[in-house]
mmCIF file of C-alpha atoms and ligand atoms in Angstrom:
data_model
loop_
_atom_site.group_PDB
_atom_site.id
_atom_site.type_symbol
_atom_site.label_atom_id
_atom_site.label_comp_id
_atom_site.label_asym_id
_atom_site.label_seq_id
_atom_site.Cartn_x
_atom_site.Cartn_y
_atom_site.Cartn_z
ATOM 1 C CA UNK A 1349 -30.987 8.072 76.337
ATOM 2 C CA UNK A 1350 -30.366 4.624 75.574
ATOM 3 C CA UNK A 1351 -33.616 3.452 73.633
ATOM 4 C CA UNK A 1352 -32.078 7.084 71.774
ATOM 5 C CA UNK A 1353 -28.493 5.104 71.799
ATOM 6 C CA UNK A 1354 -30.289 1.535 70.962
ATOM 7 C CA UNK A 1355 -32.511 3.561 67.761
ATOM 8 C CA UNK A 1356 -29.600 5.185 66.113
ATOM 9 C CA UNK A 1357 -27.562 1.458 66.604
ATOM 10 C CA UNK A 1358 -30.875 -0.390 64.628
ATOM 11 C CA UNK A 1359 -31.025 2.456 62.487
ATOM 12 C CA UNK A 1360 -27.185 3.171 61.450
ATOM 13 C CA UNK A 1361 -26.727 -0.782 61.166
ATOM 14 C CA UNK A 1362 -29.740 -1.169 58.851
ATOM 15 C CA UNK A 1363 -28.934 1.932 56.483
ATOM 16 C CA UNK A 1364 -24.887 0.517 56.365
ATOM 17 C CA UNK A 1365 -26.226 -3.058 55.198
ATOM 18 C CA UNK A 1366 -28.288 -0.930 52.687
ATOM 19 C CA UNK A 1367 -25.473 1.526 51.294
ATOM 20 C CA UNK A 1368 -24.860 0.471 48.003
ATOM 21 C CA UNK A 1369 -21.865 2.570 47.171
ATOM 22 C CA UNK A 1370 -18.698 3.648 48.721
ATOM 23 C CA UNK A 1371 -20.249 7.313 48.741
ATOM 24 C CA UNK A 1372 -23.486 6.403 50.383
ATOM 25 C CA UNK A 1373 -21.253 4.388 52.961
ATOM 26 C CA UNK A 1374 -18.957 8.130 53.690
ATOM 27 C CA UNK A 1375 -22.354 9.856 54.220
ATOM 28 C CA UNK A 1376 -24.041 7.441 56.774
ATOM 29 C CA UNK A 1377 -20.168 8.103 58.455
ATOM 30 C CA UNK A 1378 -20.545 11.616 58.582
ATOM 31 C CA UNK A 1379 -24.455 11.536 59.064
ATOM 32 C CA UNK A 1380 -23.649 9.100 62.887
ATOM 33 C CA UNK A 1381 -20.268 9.426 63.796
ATOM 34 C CA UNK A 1382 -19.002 13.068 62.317
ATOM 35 C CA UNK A 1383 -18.471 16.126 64.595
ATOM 36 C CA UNK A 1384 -22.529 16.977 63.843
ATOM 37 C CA UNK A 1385 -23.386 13.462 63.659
ATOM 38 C CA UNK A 1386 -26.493 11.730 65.346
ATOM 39 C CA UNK A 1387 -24.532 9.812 68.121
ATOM 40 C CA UNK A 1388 -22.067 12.969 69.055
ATOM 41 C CA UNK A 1389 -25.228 14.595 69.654
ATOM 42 C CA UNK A 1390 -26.443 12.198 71.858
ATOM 43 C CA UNK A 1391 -23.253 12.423 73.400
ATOM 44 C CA UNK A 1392 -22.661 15.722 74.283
ATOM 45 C CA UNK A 1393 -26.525 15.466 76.424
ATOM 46 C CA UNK A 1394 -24.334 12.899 78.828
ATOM 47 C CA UNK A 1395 -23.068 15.901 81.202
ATOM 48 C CA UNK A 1396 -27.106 16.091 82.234
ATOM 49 C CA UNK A 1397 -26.777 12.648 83.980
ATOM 50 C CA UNK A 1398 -26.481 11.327 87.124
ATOM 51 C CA UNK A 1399 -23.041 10.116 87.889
ATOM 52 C CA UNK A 1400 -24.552 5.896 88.148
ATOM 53 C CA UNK A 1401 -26.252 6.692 84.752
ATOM 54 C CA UNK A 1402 -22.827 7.929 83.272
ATOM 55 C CA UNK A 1403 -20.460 4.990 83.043
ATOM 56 C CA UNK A 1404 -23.383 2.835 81.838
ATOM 57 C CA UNK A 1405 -24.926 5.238 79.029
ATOM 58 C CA UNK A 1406 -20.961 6.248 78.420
ATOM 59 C CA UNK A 1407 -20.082 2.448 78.224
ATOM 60 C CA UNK A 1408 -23.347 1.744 75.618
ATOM 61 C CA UNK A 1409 -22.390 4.381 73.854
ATOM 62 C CA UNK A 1410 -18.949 3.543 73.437
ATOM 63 C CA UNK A 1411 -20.080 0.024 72.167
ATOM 64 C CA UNK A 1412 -22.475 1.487 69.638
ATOM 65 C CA UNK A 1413 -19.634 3.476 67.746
ATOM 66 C CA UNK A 1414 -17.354 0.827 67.819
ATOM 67 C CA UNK A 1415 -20.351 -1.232 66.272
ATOM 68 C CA UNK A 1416 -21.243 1.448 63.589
ATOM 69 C CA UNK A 1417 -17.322 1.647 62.796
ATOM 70 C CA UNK A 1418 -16.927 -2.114 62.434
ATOM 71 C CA UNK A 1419 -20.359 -2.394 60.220
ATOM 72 C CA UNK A 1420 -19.169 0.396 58.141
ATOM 73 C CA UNK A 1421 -15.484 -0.889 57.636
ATOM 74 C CA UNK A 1422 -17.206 -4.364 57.098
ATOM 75 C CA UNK A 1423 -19.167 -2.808 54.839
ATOM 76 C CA UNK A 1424 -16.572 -0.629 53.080
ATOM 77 C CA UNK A 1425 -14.512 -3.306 52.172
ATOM 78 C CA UNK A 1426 -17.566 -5.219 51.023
ATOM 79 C CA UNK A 1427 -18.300 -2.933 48.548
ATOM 80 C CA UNK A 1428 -14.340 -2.468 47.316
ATOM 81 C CA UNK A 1429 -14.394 -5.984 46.807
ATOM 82 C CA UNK A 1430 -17.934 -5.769 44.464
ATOM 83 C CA UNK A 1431 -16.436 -3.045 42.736
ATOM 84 C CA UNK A 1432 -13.186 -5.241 41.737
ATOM 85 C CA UNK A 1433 -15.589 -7.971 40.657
ATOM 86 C CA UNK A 1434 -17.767 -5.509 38.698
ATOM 87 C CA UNK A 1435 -14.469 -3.929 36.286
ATOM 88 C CA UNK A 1436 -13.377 -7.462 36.328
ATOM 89 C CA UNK A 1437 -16.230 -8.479 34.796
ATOM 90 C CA UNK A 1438 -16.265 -5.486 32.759
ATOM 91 C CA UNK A 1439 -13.371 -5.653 31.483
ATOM 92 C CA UNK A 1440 -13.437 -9.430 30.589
ATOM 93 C CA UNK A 1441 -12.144 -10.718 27.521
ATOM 94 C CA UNK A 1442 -14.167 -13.657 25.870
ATOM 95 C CA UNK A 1443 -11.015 -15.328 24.148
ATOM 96 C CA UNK A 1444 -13.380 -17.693 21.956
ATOM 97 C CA UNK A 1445 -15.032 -15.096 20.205
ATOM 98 C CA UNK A 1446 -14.257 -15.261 16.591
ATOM 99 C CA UNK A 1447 -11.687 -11.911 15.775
ATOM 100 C CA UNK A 1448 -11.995 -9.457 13.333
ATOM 101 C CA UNK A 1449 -10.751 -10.205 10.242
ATOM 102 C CA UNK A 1450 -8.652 -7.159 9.032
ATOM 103 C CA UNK A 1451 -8.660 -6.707 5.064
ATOM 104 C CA UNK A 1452 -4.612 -6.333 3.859
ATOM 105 C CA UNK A 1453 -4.397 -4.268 0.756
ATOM 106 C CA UNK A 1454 -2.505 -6.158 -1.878
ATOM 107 C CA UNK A 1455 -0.095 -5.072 -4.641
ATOM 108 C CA UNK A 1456 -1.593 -4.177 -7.672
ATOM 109 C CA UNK A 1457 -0.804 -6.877 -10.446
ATOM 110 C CA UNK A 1458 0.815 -4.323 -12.951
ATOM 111 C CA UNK A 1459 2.889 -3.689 -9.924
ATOM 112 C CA UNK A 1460 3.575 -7.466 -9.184
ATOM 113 C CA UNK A 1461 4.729 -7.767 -13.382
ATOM 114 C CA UNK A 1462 7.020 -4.538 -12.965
ATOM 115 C CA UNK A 1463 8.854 -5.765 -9.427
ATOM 116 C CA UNK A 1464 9.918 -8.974 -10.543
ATOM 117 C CA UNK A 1465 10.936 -7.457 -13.879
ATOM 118 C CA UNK A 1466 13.287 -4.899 -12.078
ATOM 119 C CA UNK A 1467 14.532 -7.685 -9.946
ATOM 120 C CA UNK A 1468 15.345 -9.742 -12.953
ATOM 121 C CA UNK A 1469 17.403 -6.540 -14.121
ATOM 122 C CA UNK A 1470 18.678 -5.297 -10.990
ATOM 123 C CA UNK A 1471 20.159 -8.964 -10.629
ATOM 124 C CA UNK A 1472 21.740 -8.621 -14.280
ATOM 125 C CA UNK A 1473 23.453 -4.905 -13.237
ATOM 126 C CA UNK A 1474 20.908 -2.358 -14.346
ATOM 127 C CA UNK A 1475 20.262 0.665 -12.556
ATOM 128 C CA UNK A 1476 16.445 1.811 -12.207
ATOM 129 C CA UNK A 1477 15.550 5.137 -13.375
ATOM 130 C CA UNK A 1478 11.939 7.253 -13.217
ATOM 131 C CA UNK A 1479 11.982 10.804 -15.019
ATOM 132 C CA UNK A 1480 9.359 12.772 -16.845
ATOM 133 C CA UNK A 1481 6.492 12.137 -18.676
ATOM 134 C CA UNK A 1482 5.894 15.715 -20.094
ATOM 135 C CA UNK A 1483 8.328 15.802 -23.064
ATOM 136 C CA UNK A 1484 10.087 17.832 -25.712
ATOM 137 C CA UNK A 1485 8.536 16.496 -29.107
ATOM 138 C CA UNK A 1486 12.715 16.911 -29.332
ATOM 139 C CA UNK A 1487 13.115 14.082 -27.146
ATOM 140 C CA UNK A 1488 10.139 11.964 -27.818
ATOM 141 C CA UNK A 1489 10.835 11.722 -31.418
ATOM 142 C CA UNK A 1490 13.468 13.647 -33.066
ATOM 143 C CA UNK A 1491 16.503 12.124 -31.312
ATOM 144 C CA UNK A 1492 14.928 8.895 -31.178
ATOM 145 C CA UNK A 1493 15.411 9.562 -35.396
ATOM 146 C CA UNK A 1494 11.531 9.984 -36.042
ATOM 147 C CA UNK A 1495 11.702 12.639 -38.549
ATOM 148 C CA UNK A 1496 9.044 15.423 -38.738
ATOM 149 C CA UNK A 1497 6.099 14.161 -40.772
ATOM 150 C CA UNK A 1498 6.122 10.755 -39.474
ATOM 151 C CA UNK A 1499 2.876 9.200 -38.550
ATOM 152 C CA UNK A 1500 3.856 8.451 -34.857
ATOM 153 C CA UNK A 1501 4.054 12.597 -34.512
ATOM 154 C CA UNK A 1502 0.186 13.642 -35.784
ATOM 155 C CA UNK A 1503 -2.057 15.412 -33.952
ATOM 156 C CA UNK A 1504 -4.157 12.468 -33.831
ATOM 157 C CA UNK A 1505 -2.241 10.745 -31.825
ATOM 158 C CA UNK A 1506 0.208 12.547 -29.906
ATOM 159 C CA UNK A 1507 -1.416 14.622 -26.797
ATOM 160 C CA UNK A 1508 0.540 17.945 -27.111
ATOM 161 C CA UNK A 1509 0.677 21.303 -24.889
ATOM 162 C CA UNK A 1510 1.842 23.502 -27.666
ATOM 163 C CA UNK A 1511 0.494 24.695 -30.761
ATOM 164 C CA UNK A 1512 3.813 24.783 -32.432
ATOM 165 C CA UNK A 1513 3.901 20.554 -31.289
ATOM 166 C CA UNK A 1514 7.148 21.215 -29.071
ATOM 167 C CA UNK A 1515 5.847 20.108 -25.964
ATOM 168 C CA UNK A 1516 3.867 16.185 -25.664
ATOM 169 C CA UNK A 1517 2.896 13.505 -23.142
ATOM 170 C CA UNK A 1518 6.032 11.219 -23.917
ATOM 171 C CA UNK A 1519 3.784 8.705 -25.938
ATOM 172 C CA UNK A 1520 6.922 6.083 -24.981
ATOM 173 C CA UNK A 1521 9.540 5.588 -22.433
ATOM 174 C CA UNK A 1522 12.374 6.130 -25.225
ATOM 175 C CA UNK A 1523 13.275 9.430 -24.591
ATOM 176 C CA UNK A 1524 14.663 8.160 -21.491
ATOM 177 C CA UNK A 1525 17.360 6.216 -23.958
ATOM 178 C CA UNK A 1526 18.046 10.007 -24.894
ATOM 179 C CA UNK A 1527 18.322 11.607 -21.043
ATOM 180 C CA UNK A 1528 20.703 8.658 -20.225
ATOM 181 C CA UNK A 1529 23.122 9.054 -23.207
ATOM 182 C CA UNK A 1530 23.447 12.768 -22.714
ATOM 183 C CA UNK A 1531 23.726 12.625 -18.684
ATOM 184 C CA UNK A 1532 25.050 9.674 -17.728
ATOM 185 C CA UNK A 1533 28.711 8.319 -18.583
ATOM 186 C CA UNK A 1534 29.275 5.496 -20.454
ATOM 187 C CA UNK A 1535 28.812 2.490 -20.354
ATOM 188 C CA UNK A 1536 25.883 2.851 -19.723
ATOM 189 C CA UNK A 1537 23.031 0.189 -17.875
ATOM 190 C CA UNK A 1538 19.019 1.283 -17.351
ATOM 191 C CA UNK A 1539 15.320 0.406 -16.695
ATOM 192 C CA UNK A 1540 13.465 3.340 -16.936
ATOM 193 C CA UNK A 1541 9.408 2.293 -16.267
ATOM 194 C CA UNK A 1542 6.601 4.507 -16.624
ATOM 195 C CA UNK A 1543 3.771 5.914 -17.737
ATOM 196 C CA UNK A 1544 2.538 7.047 -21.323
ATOM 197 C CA UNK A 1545 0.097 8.331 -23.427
ATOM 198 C CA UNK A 1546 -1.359 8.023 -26.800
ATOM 199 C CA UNK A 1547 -4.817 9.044 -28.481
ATOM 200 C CA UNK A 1548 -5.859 5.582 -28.809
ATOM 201 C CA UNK A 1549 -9.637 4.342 -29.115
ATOM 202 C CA UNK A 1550 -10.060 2.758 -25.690
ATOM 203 C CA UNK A 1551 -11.000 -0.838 -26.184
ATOM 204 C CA UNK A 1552 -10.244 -4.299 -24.628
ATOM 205 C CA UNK A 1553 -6.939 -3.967 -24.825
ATOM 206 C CA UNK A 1554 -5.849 -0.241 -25.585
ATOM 207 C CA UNK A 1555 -6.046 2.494 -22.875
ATOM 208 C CA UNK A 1556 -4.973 6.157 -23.600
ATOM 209 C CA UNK A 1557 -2.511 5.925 -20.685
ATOM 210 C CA UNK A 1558 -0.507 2.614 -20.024
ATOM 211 C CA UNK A 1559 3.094 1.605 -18.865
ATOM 212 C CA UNK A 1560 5.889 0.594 -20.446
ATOM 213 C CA UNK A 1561 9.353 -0.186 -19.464
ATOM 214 C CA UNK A 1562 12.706 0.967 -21.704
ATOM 215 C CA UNK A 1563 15.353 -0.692 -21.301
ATOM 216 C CA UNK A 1564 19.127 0.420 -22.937
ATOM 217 C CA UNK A 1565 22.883 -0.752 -22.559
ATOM 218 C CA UNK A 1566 25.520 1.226 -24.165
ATOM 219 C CA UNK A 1567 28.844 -0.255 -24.015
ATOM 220 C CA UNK A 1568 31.553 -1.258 -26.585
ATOM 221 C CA UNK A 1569 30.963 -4.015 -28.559
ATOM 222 C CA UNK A 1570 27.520 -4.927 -27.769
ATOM 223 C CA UNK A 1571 25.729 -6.712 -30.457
ATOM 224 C CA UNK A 1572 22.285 -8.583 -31.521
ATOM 225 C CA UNK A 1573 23.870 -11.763 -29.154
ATOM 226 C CA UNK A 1574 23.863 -9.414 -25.924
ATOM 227 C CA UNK A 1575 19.932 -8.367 -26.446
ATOM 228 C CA UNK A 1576 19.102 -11.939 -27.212
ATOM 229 C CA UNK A 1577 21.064 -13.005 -24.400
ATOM 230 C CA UNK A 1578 19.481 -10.392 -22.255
ATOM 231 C CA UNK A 1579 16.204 -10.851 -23.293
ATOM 232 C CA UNK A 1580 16.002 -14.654 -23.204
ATOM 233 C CA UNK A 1581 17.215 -14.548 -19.269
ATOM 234 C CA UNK A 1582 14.066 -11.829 -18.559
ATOM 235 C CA UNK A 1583 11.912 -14.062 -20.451
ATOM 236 C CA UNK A 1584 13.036 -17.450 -19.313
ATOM 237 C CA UNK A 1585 12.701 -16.095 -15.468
ATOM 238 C CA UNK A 1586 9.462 -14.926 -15.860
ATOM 239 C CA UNK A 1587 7.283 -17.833 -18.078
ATOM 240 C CA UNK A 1588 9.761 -20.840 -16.816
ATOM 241 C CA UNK A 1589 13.070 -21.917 -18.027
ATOM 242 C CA UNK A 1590 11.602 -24.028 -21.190
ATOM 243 C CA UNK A 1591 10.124 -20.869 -22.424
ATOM 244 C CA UNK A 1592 11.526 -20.290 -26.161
ATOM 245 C CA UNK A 1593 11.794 -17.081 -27.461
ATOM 246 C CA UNK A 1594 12.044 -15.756 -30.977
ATOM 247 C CA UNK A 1595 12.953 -12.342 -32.681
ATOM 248 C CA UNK A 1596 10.906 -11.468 -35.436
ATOM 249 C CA UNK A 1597 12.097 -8.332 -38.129
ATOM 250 C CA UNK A 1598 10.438 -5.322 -37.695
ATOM 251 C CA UNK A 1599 11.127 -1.415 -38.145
ATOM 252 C CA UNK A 1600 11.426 1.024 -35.566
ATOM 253 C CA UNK A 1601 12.996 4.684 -36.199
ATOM 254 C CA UNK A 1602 15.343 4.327 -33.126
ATOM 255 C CA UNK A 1603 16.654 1.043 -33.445
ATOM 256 C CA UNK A 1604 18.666 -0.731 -36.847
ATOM 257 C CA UNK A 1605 17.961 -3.512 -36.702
ATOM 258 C CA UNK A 1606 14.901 -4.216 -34.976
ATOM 259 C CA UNK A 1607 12.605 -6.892 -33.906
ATOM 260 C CA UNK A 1608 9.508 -7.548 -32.210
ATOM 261 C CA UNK A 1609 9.817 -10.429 -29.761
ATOM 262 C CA UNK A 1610 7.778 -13.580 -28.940
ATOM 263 C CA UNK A 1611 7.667 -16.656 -26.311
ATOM 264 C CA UNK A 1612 6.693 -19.981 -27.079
ATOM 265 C CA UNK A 1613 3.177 -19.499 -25.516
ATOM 266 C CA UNK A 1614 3.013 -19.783 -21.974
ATOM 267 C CA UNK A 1615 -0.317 -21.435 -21.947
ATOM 268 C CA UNK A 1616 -0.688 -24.350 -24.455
ATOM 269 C CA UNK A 1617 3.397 -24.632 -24.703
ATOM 270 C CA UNK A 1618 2.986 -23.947 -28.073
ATOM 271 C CA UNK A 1619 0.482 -25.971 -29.838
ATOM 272 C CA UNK A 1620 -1.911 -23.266 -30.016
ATOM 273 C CA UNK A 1621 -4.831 -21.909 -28.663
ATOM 274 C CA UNK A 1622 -7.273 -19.012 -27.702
ATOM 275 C CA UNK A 1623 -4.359 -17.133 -26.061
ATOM 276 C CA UNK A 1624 -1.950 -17.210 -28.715
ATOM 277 C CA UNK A 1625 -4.565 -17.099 -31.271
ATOM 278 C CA UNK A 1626 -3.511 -20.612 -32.614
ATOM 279 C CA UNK A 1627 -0.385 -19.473 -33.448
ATOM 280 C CA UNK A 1628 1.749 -21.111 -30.668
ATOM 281 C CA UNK A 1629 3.514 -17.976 -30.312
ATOM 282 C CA UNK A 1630 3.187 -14.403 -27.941
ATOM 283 C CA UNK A 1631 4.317 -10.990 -28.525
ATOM 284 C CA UNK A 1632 5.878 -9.293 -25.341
ATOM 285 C CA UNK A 1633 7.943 -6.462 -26.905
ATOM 286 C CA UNK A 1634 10.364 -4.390 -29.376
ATOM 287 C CA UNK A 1635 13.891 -3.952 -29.209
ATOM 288 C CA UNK A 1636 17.012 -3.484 -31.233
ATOM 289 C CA UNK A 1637 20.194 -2.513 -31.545
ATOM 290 C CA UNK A 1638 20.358 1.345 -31.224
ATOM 291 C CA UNK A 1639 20.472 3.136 -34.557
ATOM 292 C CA UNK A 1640 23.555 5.072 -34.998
ATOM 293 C CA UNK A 1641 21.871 7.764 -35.545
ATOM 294 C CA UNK A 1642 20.610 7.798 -32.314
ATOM 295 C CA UNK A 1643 23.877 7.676 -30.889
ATOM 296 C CA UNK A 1644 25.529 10.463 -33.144
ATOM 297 C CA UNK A 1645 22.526 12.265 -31.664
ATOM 298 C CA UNK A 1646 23.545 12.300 -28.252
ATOM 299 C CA UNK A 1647 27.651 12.821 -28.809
ATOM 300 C CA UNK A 1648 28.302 9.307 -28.670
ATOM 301 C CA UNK A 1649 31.363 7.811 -31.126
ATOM 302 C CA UNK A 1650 28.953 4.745 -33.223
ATOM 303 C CA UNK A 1651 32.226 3.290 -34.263
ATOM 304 C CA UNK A 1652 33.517 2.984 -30.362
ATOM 305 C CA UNK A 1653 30.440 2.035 -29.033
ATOM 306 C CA UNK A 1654 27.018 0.263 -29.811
ATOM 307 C CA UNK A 1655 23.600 -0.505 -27.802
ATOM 308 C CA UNK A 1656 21.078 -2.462 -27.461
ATOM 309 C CA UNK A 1657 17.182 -1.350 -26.374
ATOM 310 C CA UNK A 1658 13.886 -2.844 -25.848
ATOM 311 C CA UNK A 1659 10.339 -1.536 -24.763
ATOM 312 C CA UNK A 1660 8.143 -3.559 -22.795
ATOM 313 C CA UNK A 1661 4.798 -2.867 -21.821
ATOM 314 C CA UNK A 1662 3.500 -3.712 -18.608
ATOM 315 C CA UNK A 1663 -0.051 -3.732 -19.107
ATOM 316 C CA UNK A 1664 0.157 -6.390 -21.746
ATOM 317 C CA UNK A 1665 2.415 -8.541 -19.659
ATOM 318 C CA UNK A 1666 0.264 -8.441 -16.334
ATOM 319 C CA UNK A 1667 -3.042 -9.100 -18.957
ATOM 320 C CA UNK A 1668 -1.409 -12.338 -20.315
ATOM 321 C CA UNK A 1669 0.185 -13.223 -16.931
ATOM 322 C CA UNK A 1670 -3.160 -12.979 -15.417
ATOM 323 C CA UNK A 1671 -5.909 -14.229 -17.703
ATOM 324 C CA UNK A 1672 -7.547 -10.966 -18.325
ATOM 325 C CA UNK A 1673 -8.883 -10.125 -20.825
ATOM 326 C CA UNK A 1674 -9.923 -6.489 -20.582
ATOM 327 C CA UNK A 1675 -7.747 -3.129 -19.937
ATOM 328 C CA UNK A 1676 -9.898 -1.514 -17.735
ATOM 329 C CA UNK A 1677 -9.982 -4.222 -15.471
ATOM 330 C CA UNK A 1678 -6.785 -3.517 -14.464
ATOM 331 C CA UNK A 1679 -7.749 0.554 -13.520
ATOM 332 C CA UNK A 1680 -10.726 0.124 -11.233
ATOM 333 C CA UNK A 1681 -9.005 -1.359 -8.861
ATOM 334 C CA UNK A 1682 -12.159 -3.459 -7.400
ATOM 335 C CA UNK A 1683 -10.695 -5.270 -4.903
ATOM 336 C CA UNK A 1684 -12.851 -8.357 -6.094
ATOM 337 C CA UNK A 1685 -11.224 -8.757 -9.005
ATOM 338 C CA UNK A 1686 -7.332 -7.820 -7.530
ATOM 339 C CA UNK A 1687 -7.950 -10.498 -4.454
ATOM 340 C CA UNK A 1688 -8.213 -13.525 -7.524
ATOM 341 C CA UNK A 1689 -5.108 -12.268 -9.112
ATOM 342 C CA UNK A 1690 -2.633 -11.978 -5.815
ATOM 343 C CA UNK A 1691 0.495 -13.868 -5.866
ATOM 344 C CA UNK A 1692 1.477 -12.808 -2.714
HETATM 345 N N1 LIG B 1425 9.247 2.603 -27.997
HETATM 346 C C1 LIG B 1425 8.773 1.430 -28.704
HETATM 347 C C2 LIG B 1425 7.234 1.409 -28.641
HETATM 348 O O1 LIG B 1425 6.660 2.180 -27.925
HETATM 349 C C3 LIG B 1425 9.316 0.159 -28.136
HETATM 350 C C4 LIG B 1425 10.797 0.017 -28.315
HETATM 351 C C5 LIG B 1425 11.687 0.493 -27.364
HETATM 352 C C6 LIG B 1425 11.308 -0.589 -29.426
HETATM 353 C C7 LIG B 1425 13.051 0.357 -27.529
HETATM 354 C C8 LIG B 1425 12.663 -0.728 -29.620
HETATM 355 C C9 LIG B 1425 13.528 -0.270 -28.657
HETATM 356 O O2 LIG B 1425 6.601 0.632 -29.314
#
């Protein structure tokens, strides 16, 4: 019975220096010391001795569990401690490896032109305004005083829904002049940006859809001063405080008189180049003073009260702002051409 007690001892104590996980460790418990265990087996044979052989083989035995339970505890906490140093390691974070480099989105440059134009308004008291861009051919032109038969109204360049030519893509942001006279009460203060469409051959600079921006004050006693005025601060903050800017005559239906506008070019200052064509001068928009007509349209007294308006178009801005040179470049949205033109 003890080279059986002295066997299970080598054995157990070589198979817990062997257990390689805390499971293996829970079976080599149960496999010696459980209730069906090797040593309780041996054990439970002790009644067949002689009473001298008891105390000894009960004493052995004794010191072979209490050996087995140190080993495995030993060995238990062994293994807890590998198992730390394993998820540790696992878990490790190399701080000197190089991060990710995330890719930001940036703002689209047509965008960049139109925020810092409706900051420049919103500073001077406009309100912003976004509306429609299917229109009443009502709206798009007759209010705005283009009479039926007028070029601006063919087929061939108007996109229209109806056969009867009632219903358009606004091909400008002007009827928004009309919306605001007839809602709003006077005086009266907006931006209206968006988009619109014409039937133009696409080339460098000509897209069927673009963007423009209307602008209109109604109030009494507003006069070709104000839109100079207001015009010169837009311009001034946006191409530098030397910027000049001159009006030059031109005819539009809506507006008596009006005037297409130029900077002092931005690029050579003025002495002329490939930009401005030699000419030392750039065209950004049309404005006007609104015709009376145009007010008589929408229920306003023309001897109480004038107004000023002006179209913009963003496309055309963001092109010169930018350097480019073609439209398109400006709808695909590659990313390697947007990265070179960030301000942000
Ligand atoms: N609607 C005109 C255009 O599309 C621009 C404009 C707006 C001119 C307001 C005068 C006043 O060309």
């Amino acid at each position: 019975m003890k080279q059986q007690l002295e066997a299970i001892r080598k054995a157990a104590l070589e198979a817990i220096a062997d257990a390689a996980k805390a499971e293996d460790l829970e079976a080599l418990r149960v496999r010696y010391l459980g209730k069906k265990g090797e040593l309780t087996a041996v054990l439970k044979q002790m009644g067949k001795l002689s009473a001298e052989e008891r105390p000894v083989i009960g004493q052995l035995a004794n010191e072979v569990r209490a050996a087995l339970e140190a080993g495995i505890e030993e060995k238990a906490s062994e293994l807890a401690d590998k198992s730390m140093e394993c998820k540790l390691k696992e878990e490790a974070v190399d701080v000197t490896i190089p991060g990710k480099q995330e890719k930001i989105g940036v703002k689209h440059p047509m965008y960049q032109v139109l925020d810092e134009i409706k900051d420049i308004f919103v500073g001077m008291g406009f309100e912003i305004l976004e509306d429609r861009e299917v229109e009443l051919a009502e709206y798009n032109f007759t209010k705005l005083n283009v009479e039926e038969g007028h070029p601006a109204r063919e087929w061939s360049d108007t996109f229209y829904f109806s056969d009867d030519s009632s219903i358009l893509l606004r091909t400008q942001t002007s009827p928004m002049q009309i919306h605001a006279m007839e809602t709003r009460e006077l005086p009266i203060r907006i931006l209206a940006p968006g988009r619109v469409y014409r039937k133009d051959e696409v080339d460098a600079t000509h897209s069927p859809m673009f963007h423009q921006i209307e602008g209109l004050v109604i109030d009494k006693g507003i006069t070709m001063a104000d839109l100079k005025g207001t015009l010169e601060t837009l311009i001034k903050a946006m191409y530098g405080q030397d910027s000049v800017v001159r009006f030059r005559p031109h005819h539009f239906p809506f507006t008596e008189p009006s005037v297409e506008v130029d900077v002092s070019c931005f690029a050579c200052g003025g002495c002329g180049c490939r930009l401005c064509k030699g000419t030392g001068w750039i065209e950004v928009l049309g404005a006007g003073i609104v015709n009376k007509k145009v007010l008589e349209n929408c229920g306003i007294d023309s001897e109480e009260y004038s107004g000023l308006a002006f179209g913009i178009g963003i496309e055309r801005l963001a092109m010169l702002k930018y350097g480019i040179n073609n439209i398109k470049l400006l709808y695909q949205s590659d990313m390697r051409v947007l990265d070179q033109i960030n301000d942000d």
